Coordinates of C-alpha atoms in Angstrom, one line a residue:
M237 CA -76.6 10.8 18.2
S238 CA -76.8 14.6 17.4
G239 CA -74.5 15.7 14.2
A240 CA -71.9 17.6 16.6
Q241 CA -71.5 14.2 18.5
L242 CA -71.1 12.4 15.4
Q243 CA -68.7 15.0 13.6
S244 CA -66.3 14.7 16.7
G245 CA -66.3 11.2 16.5
N246 CA -65.2 10.8 12.9
L247 CA -62.4 13.9 14.0
G248 CA -61.4 11.8 16.7
A249 CA -61.4 8.9 14.6
I250 CA -59.4 10.5 11.7
I251 CA -56.6 12.1 14.3
A252 CA -56.7 8.4 15.5
G253 CA -55.9 6.9 11.9
V254 CA -53.7 9.8 11.4
I255 CA -51.8 8.9 14.7
L256 CA -51.4 4.9 14.1
L257 CA -50.3 6.1 10.2
G258 CA -47.4 8.2 11.9
L259 CA -47.0 5.5 14.3
G260 CA -46.5 2.7 11.5
G261 CA -44.2 5.1 9.6
V262 CA -41.8 4.9 12.3
V263 CA -42.0 1.7 13.2
G264 CA -41.3 1.1 9.8
M265 CA -38.6 3.6 9.7
M266 CA -37.1 1.5 12.7
F267 CA -37.7 -1.4 11.4
S268 CA -35.6 -0.4 8.6
L269 CA -32.9 0.9 9.8
F270 CA -32.8 -2.0 12.2
V271 CA -32.0 -4.4 9.5
A272 CA -29.6 -2.1 7.2
N273 CA -27.7 -1.9 10.6
L274 CA -27.9 -5.4 11.1
R275 CA -26.4 -6.2 7.6
Q276 CA -23.3 -3.7 7.6
S277 CA -23.0 -5.3 11.1
T278 CA -23.0 -8.9 9.7
K279 CA -20.7 -6.9 7.0
A280 CA -18.3 -5.4 9.3
R281 CA -17.8 -9.0 10.7
E282 CA -17.4 -10.7 7.5
F283 CA -14.8 -8.3 6.6
A284 CA -12.7 -8.8 10.0
Q285 CA -12.9 -12.0 9.7
K286 CA -11.5 -12.2 5.8
A287 CA -8.7 -9.3 7.7
R288 CA -7.9 -12.0 10.4
E289 CA -7.9 -14.9 7.6
E290 CA -5.5 -13.2 5.5
A291 CA -3.1 -11.3 8.1
R292 CA -2.6 -15.3 9.6
Q293 CA -2.0 -16.8 5.7
R294 CA 0.9 -13.3 5.6
L295 CA 1.9 -14.4 8.8
V296 CA 1.8 -18.0 7.8
A297 CA 4.0 -16.8 4.3
S298 CA 6.5 -14.8 5.7
R299 CA 10.1 -15.7 6.5
A300 CA 13.2 -13.9 7.6
Q301 CA 15.1 -12.4 4.1
D302 CA 18.3 -11.2 4.0
I303 CA 17.3 -8.4 1.5
R304 CA 21.1 -8.3 -0.5
P305 CA 20.4 -11.6 -2.6
L306 CA 16.7 -10.0 -2.9
L307 CA 18.5 -6.8 -4.2
D308 CA 21.0 -8.9 -6.2
A309 CA 18.5 -10.6 -8.4
A310 CA 16.6 -7.3 -8.7
S311 CA 19.8 -5.5 -10.0
A312 CA 20.9 -8.9 -12.3
Q313 CA 16.8 -7.7 -13.8
A314 CA 17.8 -3.9 -14.4
Q315 CA 21.1 -4.7 -15.9
A316 CA 19.2 -6.9 -18.3
D317 CA 16.3 -4.0 -19.0
A318 CA 19.2 -1.6 -19.0
K319 CA 21.1 -2.8 -21.6
A320 CA 18.9 -1.9 -24.8
K321 CA 19.2 1.9 -23.0
A322 CA 22.9 1.5 -22.0
I323 CA 22.1 2.5 -18.4
H324 CA 24.5 1.2 -15.5
L325 CA 24.2 0.3 -12.2
D326 CA 26.5 1.2 -9.3
I327 CA 25.0 -1.5 -6.2
Q328 CA 25.9 -0.9 -2.8
L329 CA 25.7 -3.6 0.0
P330 CA 26.8 -3.8 3.3
Q331 CA 28.5 -7.1 4.1
E332 CA 26.5 -8.0 7.4
A333 CA 23.1 -9.4 6.7
V334 CA 20.3 -7.4 6.7
R335 CA 17.3 -9.1 7.9
V336 CA 13.5 -8.4 7.1
F337 CA 10.6 -10.5 7.9
A338 CA 8.1 -10.4 5.1
I339 CA 7.0 -12.5 1.7
E340 CA 9.9 -13.4 -0.7
T341 CA 7.9 -12.7 -3.7
E342 CA 6.1 -9.8 -2.7
L343 CA 9.4 -8.1 -1.7
R344 CA 10.6 -9.8 -5.6
E345 CA 7.6 -7.8 -7.0
L346 CA 8.4 -4.4 -5.3
L347 CA 12.0 -4.8 -6.4
A348 CA 11.3 -5.4 -9.9
K349 CA 8.9 -2.9 -10.2
V350 CA 10.7 -0.1 -8.6
T351 CA 14.1 -1.1 -10.9
A352 CA 12.0 -1.5 -14.1
Y353 CA 10.5 1.6 -13.6
A354 CA 14.5 3.5 -13.0
A355 CA 15.0 1.1 -16.4
S356 CA 11.9 3.1 -18.1
V357 CA 12.7 6.8 -17.3
M358 CA 16.4 7.3 -16.7
R359 CA 18.5 8.4 -19.7
T360 CA 21.0 6.8 -21.9
G361 CA 24.3 6.4 -20.1
A362 CA 23.0 7.5 -16.6
T363 CA 23.8 5.4 -13.5
L364 CA 21.4 3.9 -11.2
Q365 CA 22.8 3.7 -7.9
V366 CA 21.1 1.4 -5.2
S367 CA 22.2 0.8 -1.8
A368 CA 20.8 -1.0 1.5
H369 CA 21.6 -0.8 5.3
A370 CA 20.4 -1.1 8.5
D371 CA 19.1 2.2 10.0
G372 CA 18.4 1.7 13.4
E373 CA 15.2 -0.3 13.9
Q374 CA 14.7 -0.2 9.7
A375 CA 16.2 -1.6 6.9
V376 CA 16.6 0.9 4.2
I377 CA 17.2 0.6 0.4
H378 CA 17.7 3.7 -1.5
W379 CA 17.6 4.7 -5.0
R380 CA 19.2 7.3 -6.8
D381 CA 20.2 8.7 -10.1
L382 CA 23.7 9.5 -10.0
D383 CA 23.2 11.8 -13.3
A384 CA 20.3 13.4 -12.2
V385 CA 20.4 17.0 -14.1
D386 CA 17.9 18.3 -11.5
A387 CA 16.6 18.3 -7.9
H388 CA 13.3 16.3 -9.1
P389 CA 14.2 13.6 -11.2
P390 CA 11.8 11.1 -12.9
L391 CA 13.6 8.7 -10.8
A392 CA 11.8 10.1 -7.9
R393 CA 8.1 10.6 -9.4
F394 CA 7.3 7.0 -9.4
F395 CA 4.5 8.4 -7.2
D396 CA 3.1 11.0 -9.1
N397 CA -0.5 11.1 -10.4
K398 CA 0.3 12.4 -13.8
L399 CA 1.7 9.4 -14.7
S400 CA 0.3 6.2 -16.9
A401 CA -2.6 4.2 -15.4
A402 CA 0.1 1.5 -15.9
V403 CA 3.3 3.4 -14.0
T404 CA 0.4 4.6 -11.2
A405 CA -0.8 1.0 -10.8
S406 CA 2.7 -0.5 -10.3
A407 CA 3.4 2.5 -7.7
R408 CA 0.2 1.6 -5.5
A409 CA 1.3 -1.9 -5.5
C410 CA 4.7 -1.3 -4.2
E411 CA 2.7 1.0 -1.4
R412 CA 0.7 -1.8 -0.9
I413 CA 3.2 -4.5 -0.5
A414 CA 5.4 -2.3 1.6
G415 CA 2.4 -0.7 4.2
H416 CA 2.0 -5.1 4.2
H417 CA 5.1 -5.3 5.8
G418 CA 5.1 -2.2 8.3
G419 CA 7.0 0.0 6.2
R420 CA 6.5 2.6 3.6
I421 CA 8.1 3.4 0.4
Y422 CA 8.4 7.5 -1.0
S423 CA 10.6 10.4 -2.6
A424 CA 13.1 11.3 -0.7
P425 CA 17.0 12.0 -0.8
R426 CA 19.6 10.8 0.5
D427 CA 23.3 12.2 1.9
G428 CA 22.0 15.8 0.4
G429 CA 21.6 14.5 -2.9
V430 CA 18.5 14.8 -5.5
L431 CA 15.5 13.0 -4.6
G432 CA 15.4 9.4 -5.4
L433 CA 13.2 6.5 -3.6
T434 CA 13.3 4.9 -0.6
L435 CA 11.7 2.2 1.2
R436 CA 11.9 1.5 4.6
L437 CA 10.9 -1.7 6.3
P438 CA 11.4 -2.9 9.9
L439 CA 14.4 -4.9 10.6
L440 CA 14.4 -8.1 12.0
Q441 CA 17.0 -8.2 14.8
A442 CA 18.8 -11.0 15.5

């Protein structure tokens, strides 16, 4: 065998080796992607299963709730908190029931957080109006500072990101609870007044 043939054979072997290495790298990368996708798929299934289980537990824990006694309880707590600051309360509840399908403890938590925040930011002598009513297919609760001196009072700033970490955490918890019940809580005016806080939840039809 001539030297040229040896060199040609060696070159062919080198090229084949390079190709095999390249193929090995591609196969290895594909295997790594397969494993990563498999892990992600497993995590996604576990997450979906967890979400379904949480939804099932929430459904089991939910009951038909008349929001009026819940508001009465939250308002009583607000009155206790307001004594130190001499904040007045104007509670406006309809005679007819305003029913929602919800977890009572979570609704109590949301109402308590909102009223506690209101008591902490309103001026001494100010009046916190709390009203509830049915609006079409929604139950509506509105909190308003009747003595606000500007159109965007502190009460309506509950969801501002510039507030303290504790207030922000409380606001986010209220948003989560409202969202879990198919509703939302946000800053909004009522009847052309100043901005307040509004909670809307699906109304449970009789």
